[in-house]
Amino acid sequence: MKIVNFTPQHIPAAQALALACYQEARQACPALPELSAVPDLAPFAQNNLGAAALEGDTLVGFLCGLSPFPHAFGSTDAVGVFSPMGANGAIPQDRAKIYAALYQAAGAKWARAGAVSHALCLYAQDKALQHQFYTYGFGLRCMDAIRTMDPIPCAPCPGYEFSLLPKEETPSVYPVHLALHRHYRESPFFMNRPPQSEEEFLQSAKEENRLFFAAKREGQLCGVLSVSAFGGETFAATGHAYRHINGAYCLPEHRGKGVYQNLLNCCLSTLKAQGVTRLGVDFESINPAAYGFWRKYFTVYTHGVVRRIDEKILETY
């Protein structure tokens, strides 16, 4: 096997390989939509941050990344590189070994470009591949999940009301937005991502045409679920029949009573009546509340793994 720079001549074979990997993931997660193509890989050939694995003249794997960006995860001072879904792939045979060689080459490029946070999106079903990155110092951080619109089984929740909030009530959600960001800072989450101002929050909600589903008790807001047509970070999280959860929080005193299960069912039934066929969510595995809840009712199809390399190594590159 030979590792070379990822160039435009590798794009057709790489896109075919990426599509084959996606079809493999669909076998483990049938809720994923059927697709006949993956996004164009031309930008990844232009930034010179990728690597390709060849057996003779045949492409057997590739690993590319987005150009370096500051403040990785929106809560650090680290410069990061991220390889999204579809920007990496390998044949099933010796996949972990192929990726190990690819990261050794691509990781050097990422460090040379000044990135100390290295992240990759891997398909969730490939445990051997994830173990390979574990041995290279990576840990699980983010997960993408999806479901169809069938209701989830749950008992009724007496004393609570569940509904789609009218647009004029959007300002009432802002205190919940602040509570969610306070939750981000707690152990073991430890993510200090600055919250939006109220003006910024209302403007982004308008621009993204967000829908806010609310749980109320005696007229008081106690849980919110925010949904947008703007997709997540994977190419499967798109399309007119797909919606994405981009915010969710329940006040602590109302947890454990089935409130959020009923709120999710309200969301599912409302969106299904609008012609939506799939609902997705992405979340951090380091958030125990999110990790416990979403995995019960959605099928995880990607694992985002991340490594923070030693900053002083940049002095030698």
GROMACS .gro file of C-alpha atoms in nm:
model
  317
    1MET     CA    1   0.000   0.000   0.000
    2LYS     CA    2   0.125   0.346  -0.092
    3ILE     CA    3   0.013   0.673   0.071
    4VAL     CA    4   0.012   0.980  -0.155
    5ASN     CA    5  -0.136   1.329  -0.155
    6PHE     CA    6  -0.509   1.348  -0.231
    7THR     CA    7  -0.543   1.515  -0.570
    8PRO     CA    8  -0.824   1.588  -0.819
    9GLN     CA    9  -0.751   1.266  -1.007
   10HIS     CA   10  -0.860   1.069  -0.697
   11ILE     CA   11  -1.202   1.237  -0.671
   12PRO     CA   12  -1.416   0.999  -0.884
   13ALA     CA   13  -1.291   0.687  -0.708
   14ALA     CA   14  -1.308   0.856  -0.367
   15GLN     CA   15  -1.670   0.962  -0.418
   16ALA     CA   16  -1.763   0.608  -0.524
   17LEU     CA   17  -1.587   0.475  -0.214
   18ALA     CA   18  -1.760   0.729   0.011
   19LEU     CA   19  -2.098   0.628  -0.132
   20ALA     CA   20  -2.021   0.260  -0.073
   21CYS     CA   21  -1.934   0.338   0.290
   22TYR     CA   22  -2.262   0.526   0.328
   23GLN     CA   23  -2.459   0.234   0.187
   24GLU     CA   24  -2.283   0.012   0.439
   25ALA     CA   25  -2.394   0.247   0.718
   26ARG     CA   26  -2.754   0.231   0.592
   27GLN     CA   27  -2.754  -0.142   0.659
   28ALA     CA   28  -2.695  -0.065   1.026
   29CYS     CA   29  -2.926   0.239   1.030
   30PRO     CA   30  -3.222   0.191   0.793
   31ALA     CA   31  -3.365   0.533   0.887
   32LEU     CA   32  -3.091   0.695   0.677
   33PRO     CA   33  -3.227   0.816   0.342
   34GLU     CA   34  -3.134   0.641   0.020
   35LEU     CA   35  -2.883   0.852  -0.173
   36SER     CA   36  -2.723   0.809  -0.514
   37ALA     CA   37  -2.434   1.053  -0.469
   38VAL     CA   38  -2.218   1.220  -0.205
   39PRO     CA   39  -2.102   1.584  -0.196
   40ASP     CA   40  -1.828   1.702  -0.430
   41LEU     CA   41  -1.479   1.641  -0.295
   42ALA     CA   42  -1.310   1.907  -0.512
   43PRO     CA   43  -1.253   2.150  -0.221
   44PHE     CA   44  -1.065   1.879  -0.034
   45ALA     CA   45  -0.831   1.827  -0.328
   46GLN     CA   46  -0.759   2.200  -0.339
   47ASN     CA   47  -0.652   2.259   0.022
   48ASN     CA   48  -0.373   1.997   0.012
   49LEU     CA   49  -0.466   1.853   0.352
   50GLY     CA   50  -0.572   1.507   0.234
   51ALA     CA   51  -0.409   1.170   0.181
   52ALA     CA   52  -0.496   0.877  -0.046
   53ALA     CA   53  -0.411   0.507  -0.007
   54LEU     CA   54  -0.334   0.311  -0.324
   55GLU     CA   55  -0.290  -0.057  -0.398
   56GLY     CA   56  -0.128  -0.042  -0.738
   57ASP     CA   57  -0.346   0.206  -0.926
   58THR     CA   58  -0.658   0.134  -0.717
   59LEU     CA   59  -0.776   0.375  -0.449
   60VAL     CA   60  -0.844   0.178  -0.130
   61GLY     CA   61  -0.887   0.470   0.110
   62PHE     CA   62  -0.871   0.845   0.155
   63LEU     CA   63  -0.875   1.097   0.438
   64CYS     CA   64  -0.936   1.468   0.384
   65GLY     CA   65  -1.015   1.761   0.611
   66LEU     CA   66  -1.164   2.107   0.603
   67SER     CA   67  -0.917   2.394   0.609
   68PRO     CA   68  -0.803   2.490   0.962
   69PHE     CA   69  -1.047   2.704   1.160
   70PRO     CA   70  -1.013   2.884   1.497
   71HIS     CA   71  -1.200   2.809   1.820
   72ALA     CA   72  -1.266   2.439   1.759
   73PHE     CA   73  -1.607   2.332   1.898
   74GLY     CA   74  -1.687   2.699   1.955
   75SER     CA   75  -1.553   2.674   2.308
   76THR     CA   76  -1.174   2.642   2.284
   77ASP     CA   77  -0.877   2.852   2.177
   78ALA     CA   78  -0.751   2.568   1.958
   79VAL     CA   79  -0.720   2.573   1.581
   80GLY     CA   80  -0.896   2.268   1.442
   81VAL     CA   81  -0.927   2.048   1.135
   82PHE     CA   82  -1.238   1.837   1.082
   83SER     CA   83  -1.294   1.551   0.838
   84PRO     CA   84  -1.672   1.540   0.785
   85MET     CA   85  -1.883   1.245   0.676
   86GLY     CA   86  -1.798   1.164   0.314
   87ALA     CA   87  -1.453   1.323   0.332
   88ASN     CA   88  -1.296   0.994   0.439
   89GLY     CA   89  -1.348   0.630   0.353
   90ALA     CA   90  -1.180   0.297   0.291
   91ILE     CA   91  -1.259  -0.049   0.162
   92PRO     CA   92  -1.378  -0.298   0.428
   93GLN     CA   93  -1.068  -0.517   0.407
   94ASP     CA   94  -0.799  -0.391   0.649
   95ARG     CA   95  -0.995  -0.067   0.693
   96ALA     CA   96  -0.845   0.017   1.032
   97LYS     CA   97  -0.491  -0.040   0.900
   98ILE     CA   98  -0.561   0.180   0.597
   99TYR     CA   99  -0.697   0.462   0.814
  100ALA     CA  100  -0.399   0.436   1.048
  101ALA     CA  101  -0.161   0.500   0.760
  102LEU     CA  102  -0.383   0.774   0.617
  103TYR     CA  103  -0.400   0.964   0.947
  104GLN     CA  104  -0.024   0.939   0.992
  105ALA     CA  105   0.016   1.126   0.661
  106ALA     CA  106  -0.280   1.363   0.686
  107GLY     CA  107  -0.222   1.438   1.055
  108ALA     CA  108   0.127   1.566   0.974
  109LYS     CA  109  -0.026   1.806   0.719
  110TRP     CA  110  -0.282   1.925   0.973
  111ALA     CA  111  -0.012   1.994   1.232
  112ARG     CA  112   0.197   2.172   0.969
  113ALA     CA  113  -0.106   2.393   0.903
  114GLY     CA  114  -0.117   2.485   1.272
  115ALA     CA  115  -0.411   2.269   1.381
  116VAL     CA  116  -0.388   2.102   1.723
  117SER     CA  117  -0.750   1.979   1.740
  118HIS     CA  118  -0.799   1.689   1.498
  119ALA     CA  119  -1.153   1.555   1.451
  120LEU     CA  120  -1.307   1.295   1.221
  121CYS     CA  121  -1.661   1.180   1.155
  122LEU     CA  122  -1.671   0.798   1.145
  123TYR     CA  123  -1.966   0.565   1.093
  124ALA     CA  124  -2.094   0.436   1.423
  125GLN     CA  125  -2.112   0.068   1.332
  126ASP     CA  126  -1.737   0.035   1.259
  127LYS     CA  127  -1.601  -0.053   1.603
  128ALA     CA  128  -1.264  -0.177   1.478
  129LEU     CA  129  -1.198   0.155   1.308
  130GLN     CA  130  -1.293   0.350   1.618
  131HIS     CA  131  -1.059   0.134   1.826
  132GLN     CA  132  -0.776   0.220   1.586
  133PHE     CA  133  -0.829   0.589   1.651
  134TYR     CA  134  -0.857   0.521   2.023
  135THR     CA  135  -0.506   0.378   2.011
  136TYR     CA  136  -0.396   0.701   1.838
  137GLY     CA  137  -0.525   0.910   2.128
  138PHE     CA  138  -0.871   0.998   1.996
  139GLY     CA  139  -1.184   0.996   2.208
  140LEU     CA  140  -1.555   1.012   2.133
  141ARG     CA  141  -1.705   1.362   2.140
  142CYS     CA  142  -2.002   1.405   1.903
  143MET     CA  143  -2.277   1.182   1.765
  144ASP     CA  144  -2.531   1.217   1.484
  145ALA     CA  145  -2.862   1.030   1.510
  146ILE     CA  146  -3.180   0.997   1.306
  147ARG     CA  147  -3.530   0.846   1.325
  148THR     CA  148  -3.848   0.813   1.124
  149MET     CA  149  -4.163   0.991   1.239
  150ASP     CA  150  -4.336   0.706   1.421
  151PRO     CA  151  -4.438   0.803   1.777
  152ILE     CA  152  -4.234   0.676   2.068
  153PRO     CA  153  -4.403   0.467   2.340
  154CYS     CA  154  -4.469   0.670   2.652
  155ALA     CA  155  -4.736   0.716   2.915
  156PRO     CA  156  -4.947   1.034   2.920
  157CYS     CA  157  -4.817   1.319   3.134
  158PRO     CA  158  -5.112   1.466   3.332
  159GLY     CA  159  -5.097   1.833   3.419
  160TYR     CA  160  -4.876   1.931   3.124
  161GLU     CA  161  -4.962   2.086   2.789
  162PHE     CA  162  -4.760   2.021   2.472
  163SER     CA  163  -4.781   2.239   2.163
  164LEU     CA  164  -4.605   2.421   1.882
  165LEU     CA  165  -4.539   2.772   2.011
  166PRO     CA  166  -4.685   3.061   1.808
  167LYS     CA  167  -4.414   3.279   1.654
  168GLU     CA  168  -4.506   3.571   1.881
  169GLU     CA  169  -4.411   3.362   2.186
  170THR     CA  170  -4.053   3.300   2.067
  171PRO     CA  171  -3.906   3.557   2.315
  172SER     CA  172  -4.032   3.336   2.602
  173VAL     CA  173  -3.780   3.071   2.494
  174TYR     CA  174  -3.473   3.289   2.556
  175PRO     CA  175  -3.444   3.216   2.932
  176VAL     CA  176  -3.443   2.844   2.847
  177HIS     CA  177  -3.165   2.913   2.594
  178LEU     CA  178  -2.959   3.069   2.876
  179ALA     CA  179  -3.034   2.775   3.107
  180LEU     CA  180  -2.912   2.534   2.839
  181HIS     CA  181  -2.581   2.720   2.811
  182ARG     CA  182  -2.538   2.712   3.188
  183HIS     CA  183  -2.588   2.336   3.165
  184TYR     CA  184  -2.309   2.319   2.904
  185ARG     CA  185  -2.061   2.447   3.162
  186GLU     CA  186  -2.134   2.178   3.419
  187SER     CA  187  -1.919   1.869   3.481
  188PRO     CA  188  -1.852   1.646   3.291
  189PHE     CA  189  -1.958   1.858   2.993
  190PHE     CA  190  -1.716   2.150   3.057
  191MET     CA  191  -1.811   2.343   2.741
  192ASN     CA  192  -1.816   2.721   2.781
  193ARG     CA  193  -1.974   2.822   2.453
  194PRO     CA  194  -2.095   3.186   2.477
  195PRO     CA  195  -2.475   3.217   2.451
  196GLN     CA  196  -2.634   3.453   2.201
  197SER     CA  197  -2.779   3.781   2.315
  198GLU     CA  198  -3.157   3.794   2.311
  199GLU     CA  199  -3.148   4.000   1.992
  200GLU     CA  200  -2.911   3.750   1.826
  201PHE     CA  201  -3.123   3.459   1.942
  202LEU     CA  202  -3.445   3.604   1.799
  203GLN     CA  203  -3.275   3.699   1.474
  204SER     CA  204  -3.124   3.353   1.419
  205ALA     CA  205  -3.457   3.189   1.506
  206LYS     CA  206  -3.622   3.402   1.239
  207GLU     CA  207  -3.353   3.344   0.975
  208GLU     CA  208  -3.354   2.968   1.029
  209ASN     CA  209  -3.735   2.957   1.051
  210ARG     CA  210  -3.708   2.757   1.373
  211LEU     CA  211  -4.009   2.586   1.522
  212PHE     CA  212  -4.028   2.575   1.902
  213PHE     CA  213  -4.224   2.295   2.064
  214ALA     CA  214  -4.307   2.368   2.426
  215ALA     CA  215  -4.409   2.182   2.739
  216LYS     CA  216  -4.603   2.395   2.987
  217ARG     CA  217  -4.739   2.340   3.335
  218GLU     CA  218  -4.996   2.585   3.467
  219GLY     CA  219  -4.904   2.814   3.179
  220GLN     CA  220  -4.533   2.819   3.265
  221LEU     CA  221  -4.271   2.703   3.015
  222CYS     CA  222  -4.080   2.403   3.151
  223GLY     CA  223  -3.935   2.236   2.841
  224VAL     CA  224  -3.847   2.339   2.485
  225LEU     CA  225  -3.749   2.153   2.170
  226SER     CA  226  -3.619   2.363   1.877
  227VAL     CA  227  -3.636   2.231   1.520
  228SER     CA  228  -3.505   2.378   1.196
  229ALA     CA  229  -3.504   2.293   0.827
  230PHE     CA  230  -3.133   2.377   0.836
  231GLY     CA  231  -2.961   2.039   0.853
  232GLY     CA  232  -2.689   1.906   1.074
  233GLU     CA  233  -2.325   1.852   0.982
  234THR     CA  234  -2.370   1.540   0.764
  235PHE     CA  235  -2.485   1.515   0.404
  236ALA     CA  236  -2.764   1.281   0.518
  237ALA     CA  237  -2.909   1.562   0.734
  238THR     CA  238  -3.059   1.759   0.445
  239GLY     CA  239  -3.360   1.765   0.217
  240HIS     CA  240  -3.710   1.909   0.217
  241ALA     CA  241  -3.847   1.610   0.413
  242TYR     CA  242  -3.579   1.628   0.685
  243ARG     CA  243  -3.582   1.839   1.003
  244HIS     CA  244  -3.307   1.881   1.260
  245ILE     CA  245  -3.326   1.934   1.636
  246ASN     CA  246  -3.093   2.222   1.720
  247GLY     CA  247  -3.185   2.287   2.081
  248ALA     CA  248  -3.350   2.094   2.364
  249TYR     CA  249  -3.383   2.155   2.736
  250CYS     CA  250  -3.613   2.062   3.023
  251LEU     CA  251  -3.598   2.240   3.358
  252PRO     CA  252  -3.449   2.003   3.620
  253GLU     CA  253  -3.756   1.998   3.845
  254HIS     CA  254  -3.969   1.857   3.560
  255ARG     CA  255  -3.736   1.574   3.458
  256GLY     CA  256  -3.815   1.206   3.513
  257LYS     CA  257  -4.189   1.252   3.464
  258GLY     CA  258  -4.217   1.172   3.093
  259VAL     CA  259  -4.238   1.539   2.996
  260TYR     CA  260  -3.973   1.524   2.725
  261GLN     CA  261  -4.099   1.198   2.576
  262ASN     CA  262  -4.443   1.355   2.533
  263LEU     CA  263  -4.289   1.674   2.395
  264LEU     CA  264  -4.095   1.471   2.139
  265ASN     CA  265  -4.417   1.295   2.035
  266CYS     CA  266  -4.586   1.632   1.990
  267CYS     CA  267  -4.300   1.733   1.762
  268LEU     CA  268  -4.309   1.407   1.564
  269SER     CA  269  -4.685   1.414   1.502
  270THR     CA  270  -4.684   1.782   1.403
  271LEU     CA  271  -4.394   1.749   1.160
  272LYS     CA  272  -4.530   1.424   1.014
  273ALA     CA  273  -4.854   1.603   0.928
  274GLN     CA  274  -4.641   1.859   0.739
  275GLY     CA  275  -4.482   1.587   0.524
  276VAL     CA  276  -4.156   1.545   0.716
  277THR     CA  277  -4.027   1.187   0.702
  278ARG     CA  278  -3.711   1.201   0.914
  279LEU     CA  279  -3.596   1.385   1.225
  280GLY     CA  280  -3.232   1.412   1.323
  281VAL     CA  281  -3.022   1.538   1.611
  282ASP     CA  282  -2.653   1.577   1.690
  283PHE     CA  283  -2.520   1.589   2.044
  284GLU     CA  284  -2.206   1.557   2.251
  285SER     CA  285  -2.139   1.223   2.415
  286ILE     CA  286  -1.980   1.417   2.703
  287ASN     CA  287  -2.329   1.548   2.790
  288PRO     CA  288  -2.476   1.264   3.000
  289ALA     CA  289  -2.836   1.388   2.978
  290ALA     CA  290  -2.825   1.410   2.597
  291TYR     CA  291  -2.631   1.084   2.565
  292GLY     CA  292  -2.890   0.899   2.772
  293PHE     CA  293  -3.201   1.046   2.612
  294TRP     CA  294  -3.132   1.068   2.239
  295ARG     CA  295  -2.985   0.718   2.212
  296LYS     CA  296  -3.312   0.574   2.345
  297TYR     CA  297  -3.526   0.717   2.069
  298PHE     CA  298  -3.290   0.778   1.775
  299THR     CA  299  -3.040   0.556   1.593
  300VAL     CA  300  -2.683   0.686   1.610
  301TYR     CA  301  -2.509   0.664   1.273
  302THR     CA  302  -2.187   0.862   1.323
  303HIS     CA  303  -1.927   0.902   1.594
  304GLY     CA  304  -1.719   1.218   1.593
  305VAL     CA  305  -1.377   1.142   1.740
  306VAL     CA  306  -1.128   1.409   1.843
  307ARG     CA  307  -0.769   1.438   1.955
  308ARG     CA  308  -0.587   1.739   2.098
  309ILE     CA  309  -0.222   1.701   2.003
  310ASP     CA  310   0.058   1.857   2.206
  311GLU     CA  311   0.081   2.225   2.109
  312LYS     CA  312   0.459   2.240   2.139
  313ILE     CA  313   0.494   2.001   1.843
  314LEU     CA  314   0.402   2.295   1.618
  315GLU     CA  315   0.746   2.441   1.693
  316THR     CA  316   0.901   2.158   1.491
  317TYR     CA  317   0.668   2.176   1.187
   0.00000   0.00000   0.00000
